[in-house]
Coordinates of C-alpha atoms and ligand atoms in Angstrom, one line a residue:
M1 CA 113.1 73.3 77.0
N2 CA 116.8 74.2 76.7
R3 CA 118.8 72.7 79.2
A4 CA 122.6 72.9 79.7
I5 CA 123.2 72.2 83.2
T6 CA 126.4 72.7 84.7
T7 CA 125.8 72.5 88.4
T8 CA 124.1 71.2 91.1
L9 CA 123.6 73.0 94.2
H10 CA 123.7 72.0 97.9
H11 CA 122.5 73.7 101.4
Y12 CA 124.4 74.9 104.0
I13 CA 124.0 73.4 107.5
N14 CA 126.5 73.9 110.6
G15 CA 129.0 75.6 108.8
K16 CA 129.4 73.0 105.9
K17 CA 128.1 72.2 102.0
V18 CA 125.1 69.6 102.4
P19 CA 123.9 68.1 99.3
G20 CA 120.0 67.6 99.1
D21 CA 118.5 64.0 99.6
S22 CA 115.1 64.6 99.2
G23 CA 115.1 63.5 95.9
R24 CA 113.6 66.7 94.5
A25 CA 115.1 69.6 92.5
G26 CA 114.5 73.0 91.3
D27 CA 115.7 74.6 87.5
I28 CA 117.7 77.7 87.7
Y29 CA 117.8 79.8 84.8
N30 CA 120.3 81.8 82.9
P31 CA 117.8 84.2 81.6
A32 CA 120.4 86.0 79.4
I33 CA 120.1 82.9 77.2
G34 CA 116.9 81.3 78.7
Q35 CA 118.1 77.9 79.5
V36 CA 118.2 76.0 82.6
T37 CA 122.1 75.9 83.2
K38 CA 122.0 74.5 87.5
Q39 CA 119.6 72.8 90.0
V40 CA 118.8 73.5 93.3
P41 CA 117.7 70.6 95.5
L42 CA 114.3 71.2 96.8
A43 CA 114.5 70.3 100.6
S44 CA 112.5 68.2 102.2
R45 CA 111.2 68.3 106.0
S46 CA 113.8 66.2 107.5
E47 CA 116.6 68.5 105.5
V48 CA 114.9 71.8 107.6
E49 CA 114.4 70.0 110.5
Q50 CA 117.8 69.4 110.6
A51 CA 118.8 72.6 109.9
I52 CA 116.9 74.2 112.5
G53 CA 118.4 71.9 114.7
A54 CA 121.7 72.7 113.9
A55 CA 120.6 76.5 114.7
Q56 CA 118.9 75.7 118.0
A57 CA 121.6 74.0 119.2
A58 CA 124.1 76.9 118.3
F59 CA 122.0 79.5 119.7
P60 CA 122.9 79.4 123.7
A61 CA 126.3 79.8 123.3
W62 CA 125.3 82.3 120.5
A63 CA 123.3 84.6 122.7
A64 CA 125.6 84.5 125.2
T65 CA 128.9 86.0 123.0
P66 CA 128.8 90.1 124.0
A67 CA 127.3 91.8 121.4
G68 CA 131.1 93.7 120.9
R69 CA 132.3 89.8 119.8
R70 CA 129.1 89.1 117.5
A71 CA 130.0 92.6 115.7
Q72 CA 133.8 91.6 115.1
V73 CA 132.3 88.8 112.7
M74 CA 130.6 91.6 111.0
F75 CA 133.3 93.7 111.1
K76 CA 135.1 90.9 109.1
F77 CA 132.0 90.0 107.1
R78 CA 131.9 93.6 105.5
D79 CA 135.3 93.0 104.4
L80 CA 134.9 89.8 102.6
I81 CA 131.7 91.2 101.0
K82 CA 133.7 94.0 99.6
S83 CA 136.9 91.5 98.6
N84 CA 134.4 88.7 96.9
M85 CA 132.0 91.7 95.5
D86 CA 132.7 90.9 91.9
R87 CA 132.1 87.2 92.4
L88 CA 128.8 87.9 94.4
A89 CA 127.6 90.0 91.7
E90 CA 128.2 87.2 89.2
A91 CA 126.6 84.7 91.2
V92 CA 123.4 87.7 91.0
S93 CA 123.2 88.6 87.3
S94 CA 124.0 84.9 86.0
E95 CA 120.7 84.0 87.8
H96 CA 118.4 86.9 88.3
G97 CA 120.0 88.8 84.8
K98 CA 120.3 92.0 85.9
T99 CA 123.4 94.1 85.0
L100 CA 126.7 93.7 87.0
E101 CA 126.8 97.3 88.3
D102 CA 122.9 97.0 89.4
A103 CA 123.8 93.5 91.3
K104 CA 126.6 95.2 92.7
G105 CA 124.6 98.5 93.3
S106 CA 122.3 95.9 95.6
I107 CA 125.0 94.6 97.3
T108 CA 125.9 97.4 98.5
R109 CA 122.7 98.4 100.0
G110 CA 122.8 94.8 101.7
L111 CA 126.1 95.7 103.1
E112 CA 124.9 98.7 104.6
V113 CA 123.0 96.7 106.7
V114 CA 126.3 94.8 107.8
E115 CA 128.3 98.4 108.7
F116 CA 124.9 98.9 110.7
T117 CA 125.1 95.8 112.8
C118 CA 128.6 96.6 113.3
G119 CA 127.1 98.7 116.1
I120 CA 125.0 96.9 117.1
S121 CA 126.3 97.2 121.1
Q122 CA 124.6 100.6 121.1
M123 CA 121.3 99.0 119.5
L124 CA 120.9 96.5 122.6
K125 CA 122.4 98.7 125.2
G126 CA 118.9 99.4 127.0
E127 CA 118.2 102.0 129.6
Y128 CA 118.2 102.3 133.1
S129 CA 116.5 104.3 135.8
E130 CA 117.9 104.6 138.9
S131 CA 116.1 104.6 142.4
V132 CA 112.3 104.3 140.7
A133 CA 111.6 103.8 144.4
S134 CA 113.9 104.1 147.6
G135 CA 116.7 101.6 147.2
V136 CA 115.3 100.4 143.9
D137 CA 116.8 100.1 140.5
S138 CA 115.0 99.3 137.0
W139 CA 116.3 98.6 133.7
S140 CA 115.2 97.4 130.5
T141 CA 117.4 95.3 128.0
R142 CA 116.8 93.5 124.7
Q143 CA 117.3 90.0 124.4
P144 CA 117.3 87.8 121.3
L145 CA 114.5 85.2 120.7
G146 CA 116.3 82.0 119.4
V147 CA 115.9 80.3 116.1
C148 CA 115.0 82.9 113.4
A149 CA 114.0 82.0 109.7
G150 CA 114.0 83.9 106.7
I151 CA 112.5 83.6 103.4
T152 CA 113.2 85.8 100.5
P153 CA 112.2 86.3 96.7
F154 CA 114.5 86.1 93.5
N155 CA 114.5 89.8 92.6
F156 CA 117.1 91.0 95.2
P157 CA 119.3 87.4 96.3
A158 CA 121.9 89.7 97.8
M159 CA 120.3 91.9 99.8
V160 CA 117.1 90.8 100.7
P161 CA 118.5 88.2 102.6
M162 CA 120.9 90.8 104.1
W163 CA 118.1 92.6 105.3
M164 CA 117.5 90.1 107.6
F165 CA 120.3 87.6 109.0
P166 CA 123.0 90.1 109.9
M167 CA 120.4 91.8 111.9
A168 CA 119.0 88.6 113.4
I169 CA 122.8 87.6 114.0
A170 CA 124.2 90.2 115.6
C171 CA 121.5 90.3 118.4
G172 CA 122.1 87.3 119.3
N173 CA 119.8 85.1 117.8
T174 CA 120.7 82.0 115.1
F175 CA 119.2 82.1 111.2
V176 CA 117.9 79.4 108.8
L177 CA 117.3 81.2 105.2
K178 CA 115.3 79.7 102.7
P179 CA 116.1 82.0 99.4
S180 CA 114.3 81.9 96.4
E181 CA 114.9 78.8 94.1
K182 CA 115.2 81.0 91.2
D183 CA 118.5 82.4 92.5
P184 CA 120.1 80.4 95.3
S185 CA 123.8 81.1 94.8
C186 CA 124.3 84.4 96.2
P187 CA 123.2 83.8 99.7
L188 CA 125.1 80.3 99.9
L189 CA 128.0 82.4 98.9
L190 CA 127.3 84.5 101.8
A191 CA 126.8 81.7 104.3
E192 CA 130.4 80.5 103.5
L193 CA 131.6 84.6 103.8
M194 CA 129.9 84.4 107.7
T195 CA 132.0 81.3 108.2
E196 CA 135.1 82.5 107.0
A197 CA 134.6 85.9 109.0
G198 CA 134.7 83.9 112.2
L199 CA 130.8 82.8 112.7
P200 CA 130.5 79.9 114.6
E201 CA 128.9 76.4 113.0
G202 CA 124.9 76.4 113.3
V203 CA 124.5 80.4 113.5
L204 CA 123.8 81.0 109.6
N205 CA 122.2 77.7 107.7
V206 CA 120.6 78.0 104.2
V207 CA 118.3 75.6 103.2
N208 CA 116.9 75.5 99.5
G209 CA 113.5 74.7 98.8
D210 CA 109.7 75.5 98.1
K211 CA 106.6 75.2 99.9
E212 CA 107.4 72.1 101.8
A213 CA 110.8 73.7 103.3
V214 CA 108.6 77.1 103.8
D215 CA 105.6 75.2 106.2
T216 CA 108.3 73.0 108.0
L217 CA 110.0 76.5 109.0
L218 CA 106.3 78.0 109.8
T219 CA 105.3 75.2 111.7
D220 CA 108.0 73.9 113.4
P221 CA 107.9 75.0 117.2
R222 CA 111.4 76.0 117.7
V223 CA 111.7 78.7 115.2
Q224 CA 110.8 82.0 117.2
A225 CA 110.1 84.3 114.3
I226 CA 109.8 84.4 110.7
S227 CA 110.7 87.3 108.2
F228 CA 109.3 87.3 104.9
V229 CA 109.7 89.1 101.5
G230 CA 107.8 88.4 98.6
S231 CA 104.9 88.7 97.0
T232 CA 101.4 89.8 98.6
A233 CA 99.3 86.2 98.2
I234 CA 102.4 83.8 99.4
G235 CA 103.2 86.8 102.3
E236 CA 99.3 86.7 103.9
Y237 CA 99.7 83.3 103.7
I238 CA 103.5 83.3 105.7
Y239 CA 102.3 86.1 108.3
H240 CA 98.1 83.9 109.3
T241 CA 100.5 80.3 109.3
G242 CA 103.1 81.8 111.4
T243 CA 101.4 83.8 113.6
A244 CA 98.9 80.8 114.2
H245 CA 101.9 78.8 115.4
N246 CA 103.0 81.7 117.7
K247 CA 105.7 83.0 115.9
R248 CA 106.7 86.5 115.3
V249 CA 106.5 87.3 111.5
Q250 CA 107.2 90.4 109.7
A251 CA 105.9 89.9 105.7
L252 CA 107.0 92.6 103.5
C253 CA 104.8 91.8 100.3
G254 CA 103.7 93.2 96.5
A255 CA 103.4 96.5 95.4
K256 CA 102.3 99.3 92.9
N257 CA 103.9 102.3 93.2
H258 CA 102.8 105.3 91.7
M259 CA 105.0 108.9 91.2
V260 CA 102.9 111.9 90.8
V261 CA 103.9 114.8 88.3
M262 CA 102.9 117.9 89.3
P263 CA 102.4 120.3 86.4
D264 CA 104.9 122.6 87.6
A265 CA 107.4 119.3 88.1
D266 CA 110.8 119.9 86.6
I267 CA 109.9 117.7 83.6
D268 CA 113.4 116.1 82.8
Q269 CA 114.3 115.6 86.2
A270 CA 110.8 113.3 86.2
V271 CA 111.8 111.4 83.1
D272 CA 115.5 111.0 84.2
A273 CA 113.5 109.4 87.1
V274 CA 111.6 107.3 85.8
M275 CA 113.7 105.8 83.5
G276 CA 115.9 104.4 86.3
A277 CA 112.8 103.6 88.8
A278 CA 110.8 102.1 86.0
Y279 CA 113.2 99.9 84.0
G280 CA 115.9 99.1 86.3
S281 CA 116.2 95.8 87.0
A282 CA 113.4 94.9 84.7
G283 CA 111.4 96.5 87.0
E284 CA 111.8 93.7 89.2
R285 CA 112.1 96.0 92.3
C286 CA 109.3 95.9 94.9
M287 CA 110.2 100.0 95.1
A288 CA 109.7 100.4 91.3
I289 CA 107.9 102.6 89.9
S290 CA 104.9 101.2 87.9
V291 CA 102.4 103.9 87.7
V292 CA 102.7 107.6 86.8
V293 CA 100.0 109.6 87.3
A294 CA 100.5 113.2 86.0
V295 CA 98.1 115.8 87.1
G296 CA 96.5 117.3 83.9
D297 CA 97.3 116.6 80.1
A298 CA 100.0 119.1 80.1
P299 CA 102.7 117.1 82.1
A300 CA 101.6 113.7 80.8
D301 CA 102.0 114.7 77.6
A302 CA 105.5 116.7 77.7
L303 CA 106.5 113.5 80.1
I304 CA 105.6 111.4 77.0
E305 CA 107.3 113.2 74.6
K306 CA 111.0 113.2 76.6
L307 CA 110.3 109.8 77.6
V308 CA 109.7 107.3 74.1
P309 CA 113.3 108.5 72.4
R310 CA 114.9 107.7 76.0
V311 CA 112.8 104.4 75.9
E312 CA 114.0 103.3 72.3
A313 CA 117.6 104.2 73.4
L314 CA 117.7 102.1 76.3
K315 CA 120.3 99.4 75.7
V316 CA 118.4 95.7 76.6
G317 CA 121.1 93.0 76.8
P318 CA 123.1 90.9 78.7
Y319 CA 124.8 91.0 81.8
T320 CA 128.2 90.0 80.2
D321 CA 127.6 93.0 77.9
L322 CA 128.8 95.5 80.3
S323 CA 127.2 98.5 77.9
S324 CA 123.6 96.7 78.7
E325 CA 121.4 99.0 80.8
M326 CA 118.7 96.2 81.2
G327 CA 118.7 93.2 81.4
P328 CA 116.2 90.4 81.0
V329 CA 113.5 89.1 83.3
V330 CA 114.2 86.2 85.4
T331 CA 112.5 83.3 83.5
P332 CA 110.3 82.6 80.5
E333 CA 107.6 81.7 82.6
A334 CA 108.0 85.6 84.2
Q335 CA 108.6 86.9 80.4
Q336 CA 105.1 85.4 79.4
R337 CA 103.4 86.3 82.5
I338 CA 104.5 90.1 81.5
N339 CA 104.2 89.7 78.2
G340 CA 100.4 88.7 78.9
Y341 CA 99.9 91.5 81.1
I342 CA 100.9 94.0 78.0
D343 CA 98.2 91.7 75.8
K344 CA 95.4 92.4 78.2
G345 CA 96.5 96.1 78.6
V346 CA 95.9 96.5 74.7
E347 CA 92.4 94.9 75.1
E348 CA 91.0 96.8 78.0
G349 CA 91.7 99.7 76.0
A350 CA 95.2 101.6 77.1
E351 CA 97.1 103.3 74.4
L352 CA 99.9 101.3 73.7
V353 CA 102.8 103.9 73.0
R354 CA 106.0 101.4 73.2
D355 CA 105.5 97.9 72.8
G356 CA 108.0 95.7 74.2
R357 CA 106.6 92.2 73.2
G358 CA 109.0 90.1 70.9
L359 CA 112.1 91.9 71.4
S360 CA 115.3 90.1 70.1
V361 CA 118.8 90.8 71.5
P362 CA 121.3 89.7 68.9
G363 CA 123.1 86.8 70.1
H364 CA 120.8 86.1 72.9
E365 CA 117.4 85.1 71.0
G366 CA 116.6 82.9 73.5
G367 CA 117.0 85.1 76.5
C368 CA 113.9 85.8 78.8
F369 CA 114.0 89.5 77.4
V370 CA 110.8 92.0 77.4
G371 CA 111.5 95.6 76.2
A372 CA 110.7 98.7 78.3
T373 CA 106.8 99.3 77.8
I374 CA 104.5 102.4 78.1
F375 CA 100.4 102.8 78.4
D376 CA 99.2 106.1 78.0
R377 CA 95.4 106.6 79.4
V378 CA 95.4 104.1 81.6
K379 CA 92.4 103.6 83.6
T380 CA 92.3 102.2 87.5
N381 CA 89.8 99.4 86.6
M382 CA 92.4 97.9 84.2
S383 CA 94.5 95.0 85.4
I384 CA 97.6 96.6 84.2
Y385 CA 97.1 99.1 86.8
T386 CA 95.6 97.1 89.5
D387 CA 98.0 94.1 89.6
E388 CA 101.7 94.2 90.3
I389 CA 103.0 93.2 87.0
F390 CA 106.9 93.0 88.0
G391 CA 108.5 93.6 85.0
P392 CA 109.8 97.0 82.6
V393 CA 105.9 98.1 82.3
L394 CA 105.3 101.6 83.1
S395 CA 101.4 103.1 82.9
I396 CA 100.5 106.7 82.9
V397 CA 97.4 108.0 84.1
R398 CA 96.2 111.1 83.4
A399 CA 94.1 112.5 87.1
E400 CA 92.5 115.7 86.6
S401 CA 93.6 117.1 90.3
Y402 CA 95.9 116.9 92.9
E403 CA 93.1 115.5 94.6
E404 CA 92.5 112.7 92.5
A405 CA 95.6 111.6 92.2
V406 CA 96.0 111.4 96.2
Q407 CA 92.7 109.1 96.2
M408 CA 93.9 106.6 93.7
I409 CA 97.0 106.1 95.3
N410 CA 95.0 105.9 99.0
E411 CA 92.6 103.3 97.3
H412 CA 95.1 101.1 96.0
E413 CA 95.4 97.7 97.6
Y414 CA 99.3 98.3 97.9
G415 CA 101.2 101.1 100.0
N416 CA 104.8 100.3 99.5
G417 CA 106.5 103.7 98.5
T418 CA 105.3 106.2 96.4
A419 CA 107.0 109.7 94.7
I420 CA 105.6 113.4 93.7
F421 CA 107.8 115.6 91.5
T422 CA 106.5 119.2 92.2
R423 CA 108.6 122.4 92.6
D424 CA 105.8 123.3 95.6
G425 CA 106.8 122.7 99.2
D426 CA 103.1 123.1 100.4
A427 CA 101.9 119.9 97.9
A428 CA 105.3 118.0 98.7
R429 CA 104.2 118.6 102.4
D430 CA 100.8 117.9 102.1
F431 CA 101.3 114.8 100.0
S432 CA 104.4 113.1 102.5
N433 CA 101.6 113.9 105.4
R434 CA 98.3 112.4 103.6
I435 CA 99.6 109.7 101.8
Q436 CA 98.6 106.4 103.2
I437 CA 102.2 104.4 101.7
G438 CA 104.8 103.5 103.7
M439 CA 107.6 104.8 102.0
V440 CA 107.5 108.3 100.4
G441 CA 110.2 110.2 97.7
I442 CA 109.8 113.6 97.0
N443 CA 111.5 114.4 93.8
V444 CA 112.9 110.7 95.0
P445 CA 111.7 108.1 92.7
I446 CA 112.7 105.2 94.8
P447 CA 112.9 106.6 98.2
V448 CA 114.5 103.4 100.2
P449 CA 115.4 104.2 103.8
L450 CA 119.3 103.8 104.6
A451 CA 120.4 100.8 106.8
F452 CA 119.7 103.2 109.9
H453 CA 116.0 103.5 109.0
S454 CA 113.5 100.9 108.4
F455 CA 112.0 99.6 105.6
G456 CA 108.3 98.8 105.2
G457 CA 105.5 99.9 103.1
W458 CA 101.7 99.8 104.4
K459 CA 98.4 98.1 103.7
R460 CA 98.4 94.5 102.1
S461 CA 102.3 95.5 101.5
L462 CA 103.0 94.5 105.0
F463 CA 101.9 92.0 107.5
G464 CA 102.9 92.2 111.2
D465 CA 103.8 95.2 113.3
H466 CA 107.7 95.7 112.3
S467 CA 109.3 97.0 109.2
I468 CA 113.1 95.9 108.3
H469 CA 116.3 96.5 109.3
G470 CA 117.4 99.8 111.3
P471 CA 115.6 100.3 114.5
E472 CA 112.9 98.2 113.5
G473 CA 114.8 95.3 112.9
V474 CA 116.4 95.3 116.4
R475 CA 113.1 95.2 117.9
F476 CA 111.5 92.7 115.8
Y477 CA 114.9 90.4 116.5
T478 CA 114.4 90.7 120.2
K479 CA 112.4 90.6 123.1
L480 CA 112.4 93.4 125.9
K481 CA 112.8 92.6 129.7
T482 CA 113.0 94.7 132.2
V483 CA 114.6 93.9 135.5
T484 CA 113.5 95.9 138.9
S485 CA 115.9 95.3 141.7
R486 CA 116.7 96.1 145.3
W487 CA 119.8 95.3 147.0
P488 CA 119.7 93.6 150.9
S489 CA 121.7 96.5 151.8
G490 CA 118.5 99.0 151.2
I491 CA 115.6 100.5 152.5
R492 CA 113.1 97.7 154.1
S493 CA 109.3 98.2 153.2
G494 CA 107.9 95.5 155.3
A495 CA 105.6 93.5 153.2
V496 CA 102.9 95.0 150.7
F497 CA 100.1 93.9 149.6
N498 CA 98.5 96.7 147.6
F499 CA 100.2 98.9 144.6
K500 CA 101.4 102.6 145.6
A501 CA 101.3 105.6 143.6
G502 CA 104.7 107.0 142.9
G503 CA 106.7 103.5 142.2
E504 CA 106.8 102.7 145.3
H505 CA 107.7 98.9 145.8
Ligands
NAD1 P1 107.2 85.0 96.0 O1 106.4 85.3 97.3 O2 106.5 84.0 94.5 O3 108.3 83.9 96.7 C1 108.9 84.4 97.6 C2 109.3 83.3 98.3 O4 108.2 82.5 98.8 C3 110.4 82.5 97.9 O5 111.3 82.1 98.7 C4 109.4 80.7 97.4 O6 110.5 80.1 97.3 C5 108.3 81.2 98.5 N1 107.1 80.7 98.2 C6 106.9 80.8 96.9 N2 105.3 80.0 96.9 C7 105.3 79.7 97.8 C8 104.3 79.0 98.7 N3 103.2 78.5 98.1 N4 103.9 78.6 99.9 C9 105.2 79.3 100.6 N5 106.3 79.7 100.2 C10 106.8 80.1 98.6 O7 108.0 86.1 95.6 P2 109.0 86.3 94.1 O8 108.5 86.2 92.9 O9 110.4 85.8 94.4 O10 109.6 88.1 94.4 C11 108.8 89.0 93.8 C12 107.5 90.0 94.7 O11 108.3 90.0 95.7 C13 106.8 90.8 94.1 O12 105.7 90.5 94.7 C14 107.8 92.0 95.0 O13 107.0 93.1 95.2 C15 108.3 91.4 96.4 N6 109.2 92.2 96.8 C16 108.9 92.7 97.9 C17 109.7 93.3 98.7 C18 109.2 94.4 99.9 O14 109.8 94.6 100.9 N7 108.1 94.5 100.3 C19 111.2 93.5 98.5 C20 111.0 92.7 97.3 C21 110.5 91.9 96.9

C-alpha cells in the first residue's frame, strides 16, 4: 500500500486538541493520489467517556445561558466559516476527493443551518394560553435534553456535522461528535472555530474512532440523544441499540434515488439534471440520482443519445486541478466495490453504455478514480438496481407506463429522494402526492430542503421519528414542558377530586 503519512490527527475535548492514547489508529487517504497521507486516532471507551464527561460538566451552565446569547456564538461561527472557507474546503477535498467548488457548496449548505440557528430564540419561544381556567394560565416551552451525540458519514464531512451540532448547541445541549474516520480534518477544524467563536469549553467535543467509540456513545447513560447519518445497515443497528438504551435516536440512512423522465419532459433539461445529480461528487451523495426511469422507449433513447457525449466530455481529475468536474471516490476500497458492481451489472445482463472502470488520470495514475458509467435496460431484480452503489454509476430502467414507474419507486426499500421531469402539472401533482419518498423534486433533480425546512427520507432511509435540522431538528433536540400556573391571588376553587370539563382545575 502507498503511504506518505505527514500528519497524525487528534481528538478535541474540552476546547483543546487531545492526542489519542488508545494505541489504535486509522488511515486517511488522499484519494486523488491513492495514498495514505494522515492517520487518525481511534478512541478507546475511556477516551469517549472523557468527552462525554466534558459535555456533561458543561451542560448546566450552557443550558442556563439565554438562547440569544447562545445565538451570538453562532453569529460569530458563521463569520469564521466564511473567512476560513478555503481552509475548510481544502480539508474536505484532500480527504474526500470532491472538487473544491463542490466542497465549498457543501460547506455553504451547512452554513445555512448555522444561519438558521442564529434565530433560535424564535424557535424556542413556546406557546402561551391565558386563563385556561379561572385565574389559571398555561404555557409550553422546549428545554434542552443534555448531552447529545452525532455520528456522521464520510461523504459530507462539513455539512452533515453542521446539520447536527449547531442545532443541538443552539437549543442548549452539549455535544459529542464522532465524525467519519475517513475524513475527520474538517470537523476538527469546525470545532476549533466554535471555540474561537466563544463557545465555552466542553460544549462541543470531537472524538475520532470506529465501532468502539460509537458503541460507547450508544450505551453511556449520560448521552440523551443520538443523531446518525450513514448507511442503512449501521443506522438500523444504531437505532435499535440507542433506543434500547433509552435514547432518542434519529438515523438517516442509505438511498437509491429515482428520477422519472416522462415522455413530455424537456430532454435537454433532464440531461443537465442527470449529469449533476448522478456524477456530482462522484455519486457519493445520499441524494444522488442513481436510477433514471424513462417512461417509454422514446425518452430513454433521446436521453441516452444526449447523455453519452456529455459523459464522454466530463472532466475527471483531482481537486487540485480547478477544471475538474468530478473527483475520485473516497478510498481504493470504495473504488474496488464500485468496479465490482459494474462487473456484476454486466454479468446480470444490463447493457453497459459507458464503462467507467479502469479510468487513468494522467499524473494521478494511483488515484481512486472511477469514470462516469451508464447502464441501460436495467431490471429491478439486478443488484445494480436494488443496492446503493454510492459511486458514479447510473442505471436506466425503461418503464412501460407512469404507473409502473410509481410502483417501482414505491416498492424500493429506500425512500430518501426522488424526482419527476415532466411538463404535465397533473402528473407532477399525482406523483408528489402518491410517492412513498421523503423528499420529492418536480423538475428538480436533488430536492434537498433548505435549512428552515427539515431533511429526511422514508422507509429504510430513516429510522426514528424526526427528520434533521429546521423545525424537526428543534423538536428532536428539545423536550416539551407545559406549565400550568395559578397565583395565590387567583380565585380559590377548593379541593377538587375529579376532572372537570372546560379546563377547570
Ligand atoms: P457508514 O455507515 O459506513 O459510516 C457512518 C458512520 O458510522 C461513521 O462515522 C462510521 O465510523 C460509523 N460506523 C461504521 N461502521 C460501524 C459499526 N459497525 N458500528 C458502529 N458505527 C459504525 O457510512 P459511510 O460509508 O460513511 O457513508 C455513506 C452512507 O451514508 C451511504 O449509505 C449514504 O446514503 C449515507 N448517507 C445518508 C444521508 C442521509 O441523509 N440519508 C446523508 C449522507 C450519507
